[in-house]
Coordinates of N, CA and C in Angstrom, one line a residue:
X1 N -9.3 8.0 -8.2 CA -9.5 7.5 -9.5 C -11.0 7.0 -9.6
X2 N -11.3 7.2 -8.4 CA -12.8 7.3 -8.7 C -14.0 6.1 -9.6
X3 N -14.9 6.4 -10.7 CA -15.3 5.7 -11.4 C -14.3 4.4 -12.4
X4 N -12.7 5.0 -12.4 CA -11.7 3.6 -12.7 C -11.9 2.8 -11.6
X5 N -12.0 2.7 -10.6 CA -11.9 1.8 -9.5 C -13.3 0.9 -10.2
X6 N -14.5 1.3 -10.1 CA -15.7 0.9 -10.6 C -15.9 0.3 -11.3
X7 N -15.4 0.7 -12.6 CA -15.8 0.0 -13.6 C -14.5 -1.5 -13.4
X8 N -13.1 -1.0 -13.1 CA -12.2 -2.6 -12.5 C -12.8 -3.5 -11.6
X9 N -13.4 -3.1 -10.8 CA -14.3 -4.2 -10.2 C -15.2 -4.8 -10.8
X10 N -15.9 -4.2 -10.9 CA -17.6 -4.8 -12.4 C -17.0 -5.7 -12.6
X11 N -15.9 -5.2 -13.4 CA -15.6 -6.2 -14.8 C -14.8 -7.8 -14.4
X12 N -14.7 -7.6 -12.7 CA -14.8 -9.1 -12.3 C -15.3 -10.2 -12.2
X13 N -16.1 -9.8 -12.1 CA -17.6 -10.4 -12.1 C -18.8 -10.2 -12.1
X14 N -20.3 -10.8 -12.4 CA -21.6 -10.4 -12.6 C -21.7 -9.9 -11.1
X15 N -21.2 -10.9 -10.1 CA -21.5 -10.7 -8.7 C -21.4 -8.6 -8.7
X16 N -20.4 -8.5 -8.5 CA -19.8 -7.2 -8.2 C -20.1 -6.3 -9.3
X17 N -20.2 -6.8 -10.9 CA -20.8 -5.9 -11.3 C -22.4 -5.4 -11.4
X18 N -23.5 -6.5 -10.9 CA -24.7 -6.0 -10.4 C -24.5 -5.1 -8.9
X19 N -23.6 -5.6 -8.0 CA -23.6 -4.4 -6.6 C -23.2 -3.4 -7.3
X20 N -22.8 -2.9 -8.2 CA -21.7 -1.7 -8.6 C -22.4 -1.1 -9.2
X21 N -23.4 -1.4 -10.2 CA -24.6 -1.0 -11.2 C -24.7 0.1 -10.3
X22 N -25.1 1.4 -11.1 CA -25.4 2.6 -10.2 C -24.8 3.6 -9.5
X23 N -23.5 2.9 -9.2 CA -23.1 3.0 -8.0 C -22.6 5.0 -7.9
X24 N -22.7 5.3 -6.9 CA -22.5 6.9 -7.1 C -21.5 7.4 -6.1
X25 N -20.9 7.9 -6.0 CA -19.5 8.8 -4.9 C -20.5 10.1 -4.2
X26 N -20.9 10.1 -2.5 CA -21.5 11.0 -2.3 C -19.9 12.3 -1.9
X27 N -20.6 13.4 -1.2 CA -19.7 14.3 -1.1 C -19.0 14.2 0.6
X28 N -17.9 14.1 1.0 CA -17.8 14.0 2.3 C -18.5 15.3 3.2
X29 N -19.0 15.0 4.7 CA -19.5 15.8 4.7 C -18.5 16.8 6.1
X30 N -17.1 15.5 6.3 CA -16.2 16.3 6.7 C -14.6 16.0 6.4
X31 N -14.0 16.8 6.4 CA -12.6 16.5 5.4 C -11.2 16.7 6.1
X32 N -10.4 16.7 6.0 CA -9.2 16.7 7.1 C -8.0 16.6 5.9
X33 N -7.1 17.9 6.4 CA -5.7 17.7 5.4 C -4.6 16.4 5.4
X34 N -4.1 16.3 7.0 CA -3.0 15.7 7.2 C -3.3 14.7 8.5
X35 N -4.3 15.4 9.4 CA -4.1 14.7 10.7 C -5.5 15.5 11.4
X36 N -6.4 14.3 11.9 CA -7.6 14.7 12.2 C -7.8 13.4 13.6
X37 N -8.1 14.3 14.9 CA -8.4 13.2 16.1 C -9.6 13.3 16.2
X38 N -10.4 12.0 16.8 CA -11.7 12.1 17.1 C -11.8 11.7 18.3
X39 N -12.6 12.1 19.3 CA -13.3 11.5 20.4 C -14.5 10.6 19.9
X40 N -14.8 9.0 19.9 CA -15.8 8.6 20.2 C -16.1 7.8 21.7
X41 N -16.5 9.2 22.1 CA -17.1 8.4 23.6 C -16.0 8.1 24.5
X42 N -15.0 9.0 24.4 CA -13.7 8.5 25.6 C -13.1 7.6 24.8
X43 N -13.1 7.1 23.6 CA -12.2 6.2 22.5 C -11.6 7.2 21.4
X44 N -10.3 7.5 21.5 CA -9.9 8.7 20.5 C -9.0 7.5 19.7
X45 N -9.3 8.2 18.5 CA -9.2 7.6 17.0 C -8.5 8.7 16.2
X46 N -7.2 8.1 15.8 CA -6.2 9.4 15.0 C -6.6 8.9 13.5
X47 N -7.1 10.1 12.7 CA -7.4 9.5 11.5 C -5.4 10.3 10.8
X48 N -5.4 9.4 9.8 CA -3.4 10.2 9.3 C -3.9 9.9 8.0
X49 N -3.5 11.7 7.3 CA -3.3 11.2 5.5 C -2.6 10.6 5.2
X50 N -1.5 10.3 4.3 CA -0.3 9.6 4.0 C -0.3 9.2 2.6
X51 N 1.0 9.3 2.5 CA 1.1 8.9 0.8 C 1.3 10.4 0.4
X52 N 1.0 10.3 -1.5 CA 0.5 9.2 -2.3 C 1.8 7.5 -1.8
X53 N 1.2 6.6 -1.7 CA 2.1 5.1 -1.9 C 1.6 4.3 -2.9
X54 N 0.5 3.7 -2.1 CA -0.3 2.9 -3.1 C -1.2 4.1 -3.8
X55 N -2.1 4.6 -3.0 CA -2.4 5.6 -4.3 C -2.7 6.9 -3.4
X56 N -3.4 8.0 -3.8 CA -3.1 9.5 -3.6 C -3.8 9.4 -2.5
X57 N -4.9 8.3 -1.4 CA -5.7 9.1 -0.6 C -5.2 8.1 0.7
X58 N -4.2 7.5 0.9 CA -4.0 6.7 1.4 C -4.0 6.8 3.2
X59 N -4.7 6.3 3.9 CA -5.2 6.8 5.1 C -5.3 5.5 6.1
X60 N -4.6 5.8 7.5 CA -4.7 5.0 8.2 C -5.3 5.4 9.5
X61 N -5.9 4.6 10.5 CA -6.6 4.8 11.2 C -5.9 4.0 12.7
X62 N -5.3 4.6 14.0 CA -5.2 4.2 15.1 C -5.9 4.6 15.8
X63 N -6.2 3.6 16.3 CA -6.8 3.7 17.7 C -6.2 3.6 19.3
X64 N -5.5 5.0 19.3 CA -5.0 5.3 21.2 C -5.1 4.4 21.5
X65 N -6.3 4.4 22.8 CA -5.7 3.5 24.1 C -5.9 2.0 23.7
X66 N -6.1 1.5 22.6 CA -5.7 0.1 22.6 C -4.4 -0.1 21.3
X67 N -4.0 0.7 20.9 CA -2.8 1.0 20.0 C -2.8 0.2 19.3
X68 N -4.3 0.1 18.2 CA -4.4 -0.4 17.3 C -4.4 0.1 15.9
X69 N -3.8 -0.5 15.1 CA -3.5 0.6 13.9 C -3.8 -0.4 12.5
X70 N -4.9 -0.1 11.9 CA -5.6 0.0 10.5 C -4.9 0.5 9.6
X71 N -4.0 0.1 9.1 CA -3.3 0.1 7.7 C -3.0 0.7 6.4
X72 N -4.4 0.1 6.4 CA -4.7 0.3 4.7 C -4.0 -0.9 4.3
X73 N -3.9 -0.5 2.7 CA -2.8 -0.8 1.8 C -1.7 -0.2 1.9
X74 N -1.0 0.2 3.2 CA 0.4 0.4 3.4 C 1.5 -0.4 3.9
X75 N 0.6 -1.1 4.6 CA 1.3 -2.7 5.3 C 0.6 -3.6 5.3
X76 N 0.6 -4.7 5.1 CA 0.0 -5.8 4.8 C 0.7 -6.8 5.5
X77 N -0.3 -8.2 6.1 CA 0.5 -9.0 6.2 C 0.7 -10.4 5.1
X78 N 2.5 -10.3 4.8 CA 2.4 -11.6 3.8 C 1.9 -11.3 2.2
X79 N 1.6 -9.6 1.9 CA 0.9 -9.9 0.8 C 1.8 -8.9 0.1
X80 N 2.4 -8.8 -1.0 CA 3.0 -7.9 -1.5 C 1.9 -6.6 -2.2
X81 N 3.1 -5.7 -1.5 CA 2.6 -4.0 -1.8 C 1.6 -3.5 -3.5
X82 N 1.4 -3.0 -3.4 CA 0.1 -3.2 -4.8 C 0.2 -1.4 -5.3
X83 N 1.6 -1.2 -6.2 CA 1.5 0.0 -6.5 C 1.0 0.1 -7.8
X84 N -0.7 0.4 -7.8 CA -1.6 0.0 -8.4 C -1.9 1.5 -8.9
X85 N -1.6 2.4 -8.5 CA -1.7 4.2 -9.3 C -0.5 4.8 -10.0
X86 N -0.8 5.4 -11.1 CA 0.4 6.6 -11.1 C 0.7 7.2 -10.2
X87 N 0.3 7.4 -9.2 CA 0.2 8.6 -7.9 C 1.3 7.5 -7.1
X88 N 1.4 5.9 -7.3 CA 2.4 5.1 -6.2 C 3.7 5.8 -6.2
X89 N 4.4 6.2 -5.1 CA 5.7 6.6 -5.2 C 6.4 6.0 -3.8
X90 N 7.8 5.1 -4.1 CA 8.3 4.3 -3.1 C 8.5 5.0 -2.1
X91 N 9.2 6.4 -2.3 CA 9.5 7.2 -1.3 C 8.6 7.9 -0.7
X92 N 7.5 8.5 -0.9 CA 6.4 8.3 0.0 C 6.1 7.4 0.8
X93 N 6.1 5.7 0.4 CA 5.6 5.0 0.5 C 6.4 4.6 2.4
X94 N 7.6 5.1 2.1 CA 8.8 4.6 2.8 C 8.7 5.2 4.5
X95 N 8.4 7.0 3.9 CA 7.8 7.9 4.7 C 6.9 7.5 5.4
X96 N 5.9 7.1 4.6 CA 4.5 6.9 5.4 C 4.5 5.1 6.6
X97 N 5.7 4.1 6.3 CA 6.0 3.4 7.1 C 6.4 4.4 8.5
X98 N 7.3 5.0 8.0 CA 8.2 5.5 9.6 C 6.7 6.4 10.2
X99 N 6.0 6.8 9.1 CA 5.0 7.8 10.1 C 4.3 6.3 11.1
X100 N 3.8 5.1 10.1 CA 3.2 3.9 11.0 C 3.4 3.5 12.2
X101 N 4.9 3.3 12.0 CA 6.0 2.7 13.0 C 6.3 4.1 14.0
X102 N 6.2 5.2 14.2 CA 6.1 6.1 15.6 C 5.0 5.7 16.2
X103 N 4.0 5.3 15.8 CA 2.3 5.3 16.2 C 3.2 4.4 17.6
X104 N 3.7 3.0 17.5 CA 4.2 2.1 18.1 C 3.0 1.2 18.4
X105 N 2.0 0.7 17.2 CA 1.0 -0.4 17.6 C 1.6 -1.1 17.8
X106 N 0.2 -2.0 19.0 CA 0.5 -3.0 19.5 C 0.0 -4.4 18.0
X107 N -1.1 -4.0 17.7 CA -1.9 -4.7 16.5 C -1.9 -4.0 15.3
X108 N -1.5 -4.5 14.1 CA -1.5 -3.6 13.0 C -2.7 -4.7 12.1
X109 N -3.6 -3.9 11.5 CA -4.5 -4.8 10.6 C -4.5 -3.8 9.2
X110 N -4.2 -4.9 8.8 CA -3.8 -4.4 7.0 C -5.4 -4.4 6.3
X111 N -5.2 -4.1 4.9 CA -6.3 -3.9 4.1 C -7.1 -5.1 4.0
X112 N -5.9 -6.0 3.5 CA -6.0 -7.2 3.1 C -5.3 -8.4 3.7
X113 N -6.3 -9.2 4.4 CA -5.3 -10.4 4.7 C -5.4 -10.7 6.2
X114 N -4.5 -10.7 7.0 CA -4.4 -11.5 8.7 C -4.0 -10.2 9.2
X115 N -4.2 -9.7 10.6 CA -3.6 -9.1 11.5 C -2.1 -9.6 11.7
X116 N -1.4 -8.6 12.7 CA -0.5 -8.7 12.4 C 0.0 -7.8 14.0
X117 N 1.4 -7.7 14.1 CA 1.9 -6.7 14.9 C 2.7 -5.9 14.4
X118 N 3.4 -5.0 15.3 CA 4.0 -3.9 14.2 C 5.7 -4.2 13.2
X119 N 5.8 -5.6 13.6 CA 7.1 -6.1 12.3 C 6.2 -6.2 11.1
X120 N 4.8 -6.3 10.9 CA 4.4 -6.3 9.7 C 4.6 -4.8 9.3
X121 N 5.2 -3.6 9.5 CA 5.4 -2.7 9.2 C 7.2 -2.7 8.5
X122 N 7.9 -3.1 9.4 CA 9.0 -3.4 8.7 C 9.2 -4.4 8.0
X123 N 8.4 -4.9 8.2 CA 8.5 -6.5 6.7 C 8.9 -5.2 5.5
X124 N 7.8 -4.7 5.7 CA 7.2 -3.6 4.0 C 8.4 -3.1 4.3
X125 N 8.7 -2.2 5.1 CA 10.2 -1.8 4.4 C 11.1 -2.5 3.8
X126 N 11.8 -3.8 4.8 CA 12.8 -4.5 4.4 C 12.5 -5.0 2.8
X127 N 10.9 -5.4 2.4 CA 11.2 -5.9 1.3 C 11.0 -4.0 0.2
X128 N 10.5 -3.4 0.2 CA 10.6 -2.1 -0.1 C 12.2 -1.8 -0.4
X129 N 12.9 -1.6 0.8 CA 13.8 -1.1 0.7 C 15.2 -1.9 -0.3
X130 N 15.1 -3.5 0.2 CA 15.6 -4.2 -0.6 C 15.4 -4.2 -2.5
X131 N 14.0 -4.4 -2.6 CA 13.6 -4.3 -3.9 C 14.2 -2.8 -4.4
X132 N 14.0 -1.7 -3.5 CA 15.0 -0.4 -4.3 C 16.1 -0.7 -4.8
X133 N 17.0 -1.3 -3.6 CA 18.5 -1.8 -3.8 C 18.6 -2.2 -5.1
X134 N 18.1 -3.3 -5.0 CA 18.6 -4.2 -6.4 C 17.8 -3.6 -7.8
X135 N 16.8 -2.6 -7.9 CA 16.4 -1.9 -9.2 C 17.7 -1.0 -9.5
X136 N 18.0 -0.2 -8.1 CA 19.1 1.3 -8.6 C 20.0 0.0 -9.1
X137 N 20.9 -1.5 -9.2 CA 21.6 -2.0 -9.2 C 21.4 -2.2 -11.1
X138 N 20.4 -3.0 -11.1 CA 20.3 -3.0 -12.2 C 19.7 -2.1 -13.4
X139 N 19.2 -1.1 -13.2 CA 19.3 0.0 -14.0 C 20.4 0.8 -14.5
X140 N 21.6 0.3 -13.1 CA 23.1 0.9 -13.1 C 23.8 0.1 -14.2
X141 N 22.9 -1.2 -14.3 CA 24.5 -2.1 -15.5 C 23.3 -1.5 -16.8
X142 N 22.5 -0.9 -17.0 CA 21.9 -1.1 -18.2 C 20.3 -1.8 -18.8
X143 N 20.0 -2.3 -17.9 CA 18.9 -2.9 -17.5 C 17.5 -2.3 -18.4
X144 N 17.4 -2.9 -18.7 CA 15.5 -2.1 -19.2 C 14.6 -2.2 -17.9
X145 N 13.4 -1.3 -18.0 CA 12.5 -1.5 -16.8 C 12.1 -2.4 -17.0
X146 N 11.2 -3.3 -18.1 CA 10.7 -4.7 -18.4 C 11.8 -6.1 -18.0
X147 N 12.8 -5.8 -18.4 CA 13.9 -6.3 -18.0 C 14.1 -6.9 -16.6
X148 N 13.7 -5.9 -15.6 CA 14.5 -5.4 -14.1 C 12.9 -6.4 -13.8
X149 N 12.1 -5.4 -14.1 CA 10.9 -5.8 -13.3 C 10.7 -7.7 -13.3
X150 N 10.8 -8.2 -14.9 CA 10.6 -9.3 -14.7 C 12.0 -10.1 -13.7
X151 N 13.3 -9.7 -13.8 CA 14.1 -11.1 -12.8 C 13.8 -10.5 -11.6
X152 N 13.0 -9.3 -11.2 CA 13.0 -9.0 -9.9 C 11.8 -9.7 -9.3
X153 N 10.8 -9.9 -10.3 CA 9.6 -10.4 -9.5 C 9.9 -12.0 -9.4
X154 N 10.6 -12.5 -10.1 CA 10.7 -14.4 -10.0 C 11.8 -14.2 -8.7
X155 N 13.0 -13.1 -8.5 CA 14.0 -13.0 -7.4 C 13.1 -13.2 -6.3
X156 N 12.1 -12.0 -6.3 CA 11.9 -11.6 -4.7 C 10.4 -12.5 -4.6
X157 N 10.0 -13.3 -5.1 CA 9.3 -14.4 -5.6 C 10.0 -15.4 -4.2
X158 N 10.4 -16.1 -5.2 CA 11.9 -16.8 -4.3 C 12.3 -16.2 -2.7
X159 N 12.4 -15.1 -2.6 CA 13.0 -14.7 -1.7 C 11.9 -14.2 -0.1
X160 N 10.5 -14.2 -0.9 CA 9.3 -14.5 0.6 C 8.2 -15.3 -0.4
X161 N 8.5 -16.8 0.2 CA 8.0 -17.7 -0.4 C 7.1 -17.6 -0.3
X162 N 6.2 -17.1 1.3 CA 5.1 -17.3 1.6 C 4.0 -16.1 1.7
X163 N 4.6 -15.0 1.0 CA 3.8 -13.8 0.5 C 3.2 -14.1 -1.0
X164 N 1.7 -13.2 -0.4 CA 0.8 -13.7 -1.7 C 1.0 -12.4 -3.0
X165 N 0.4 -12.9 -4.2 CA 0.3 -12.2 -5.5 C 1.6 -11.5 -5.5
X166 N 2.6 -12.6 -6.0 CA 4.1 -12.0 -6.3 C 4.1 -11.1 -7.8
X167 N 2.9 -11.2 -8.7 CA 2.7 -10.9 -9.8 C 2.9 -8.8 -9.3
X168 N 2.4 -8.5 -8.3 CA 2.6 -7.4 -7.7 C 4.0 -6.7 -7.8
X169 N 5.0 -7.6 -7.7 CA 6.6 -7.1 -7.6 C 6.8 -6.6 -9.2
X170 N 6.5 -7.2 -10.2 CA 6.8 -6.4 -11.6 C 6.3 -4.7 -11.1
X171 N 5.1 -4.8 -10.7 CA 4.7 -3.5 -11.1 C 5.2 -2.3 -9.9
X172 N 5.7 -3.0 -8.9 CA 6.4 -2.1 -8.0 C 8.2 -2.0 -8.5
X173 N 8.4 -2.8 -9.2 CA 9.9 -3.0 -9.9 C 9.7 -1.5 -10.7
X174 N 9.0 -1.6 -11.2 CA 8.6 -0.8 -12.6 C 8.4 0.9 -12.3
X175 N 7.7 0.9 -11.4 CA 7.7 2.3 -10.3 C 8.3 2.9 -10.2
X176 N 9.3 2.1 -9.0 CA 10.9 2.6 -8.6 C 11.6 2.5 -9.8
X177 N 11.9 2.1 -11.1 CA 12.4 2.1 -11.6 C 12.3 3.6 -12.5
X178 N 11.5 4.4 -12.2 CA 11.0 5.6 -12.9 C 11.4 6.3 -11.9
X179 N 11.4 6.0 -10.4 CA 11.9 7.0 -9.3 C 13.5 7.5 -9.0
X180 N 13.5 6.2 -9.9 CA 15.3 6.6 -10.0 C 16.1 6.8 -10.5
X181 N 16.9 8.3 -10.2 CA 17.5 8.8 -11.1 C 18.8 8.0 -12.4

């Protein structure tokens, strides 16, 4: 999404919209479909595509021999999921946990927020998978998506007190609610 990312940051503030002034996308100068290893120096580094979840380029980075595993926006700790693209799709999203969770980190570090170990990977499912549950539930009695999205984000609000920007759960409500038949 490119220059939309850009111009949504700017528009946060003077701060960020002076760094962003200008700002240009060079061209990579090496590219990888699905799964690309690197050697640096006897430290091998698994680069993994994944997704679309949160959005189409979604990429996590482990590091072998200390089975450390960089996240992204796929797992977070404490912070609800941010399906922030048209390209967000739960079932991708779902997929791309189990690809996490084989890695078997010992340290998982999210996008955003605190390290973690690798239950921060099944957090995101349990609440993922739960939030599915109860959308297919209430779309089943008749439900509107505005409808579902808002009692689901004050529910699941309620239900991890201590995860941040619950405002997040409408728009993941809203998602899945298009994902399901």
């Amino acid at each position: 999404m490119g220059f939309k990312w850009v111009a949504v940051f700017a528009a946060r503030g003077t701060h960020l919209r002076d760094q962003l002034q200008g700002a240009k996308f060079r061209e990579p100068s090496e590219i990888f479909d699905k799964e690309k290893l690197l050697d640096l120096g006897g430290v091998r580094v698994k680069l993994l595509r994944l997704g679309p979840a949160h959005t189409r380029g979604d990429t996590a980075v482990f590091v072998e021999g200390d089975s450390v595993l960089f996240s992204g926006d796929l797992a977070m700790h404490k912070l609800f999921p941010a399906f922030a693209t048209p390209q967000s799709r739960l079932g991708s999203w779902l997929t791309s946990l189990d690809a996490l969770d084989a890695l078997r980190a010992k340290q998982v570090i999210g996008a955003h927020y605190g390290m973690s170990d690798a239950s921060m990977i099944g957090a995101y499912r349990g609440f993922l998978t739960a939030l599915r549950g109860r959308v297919a539930e209430m779309k089943k009695q008749g439900k509107s998506s505005d409808e579902t999205a808002t009692t689901l984000r004050t529910e699941f609000a309620g239900e991890y007190p201590d995860w941040d920007q619950p405002l997040r759960i409408h728009a993941a409500a809203t998602a899945i609610y298009r994902e399901i038949p």
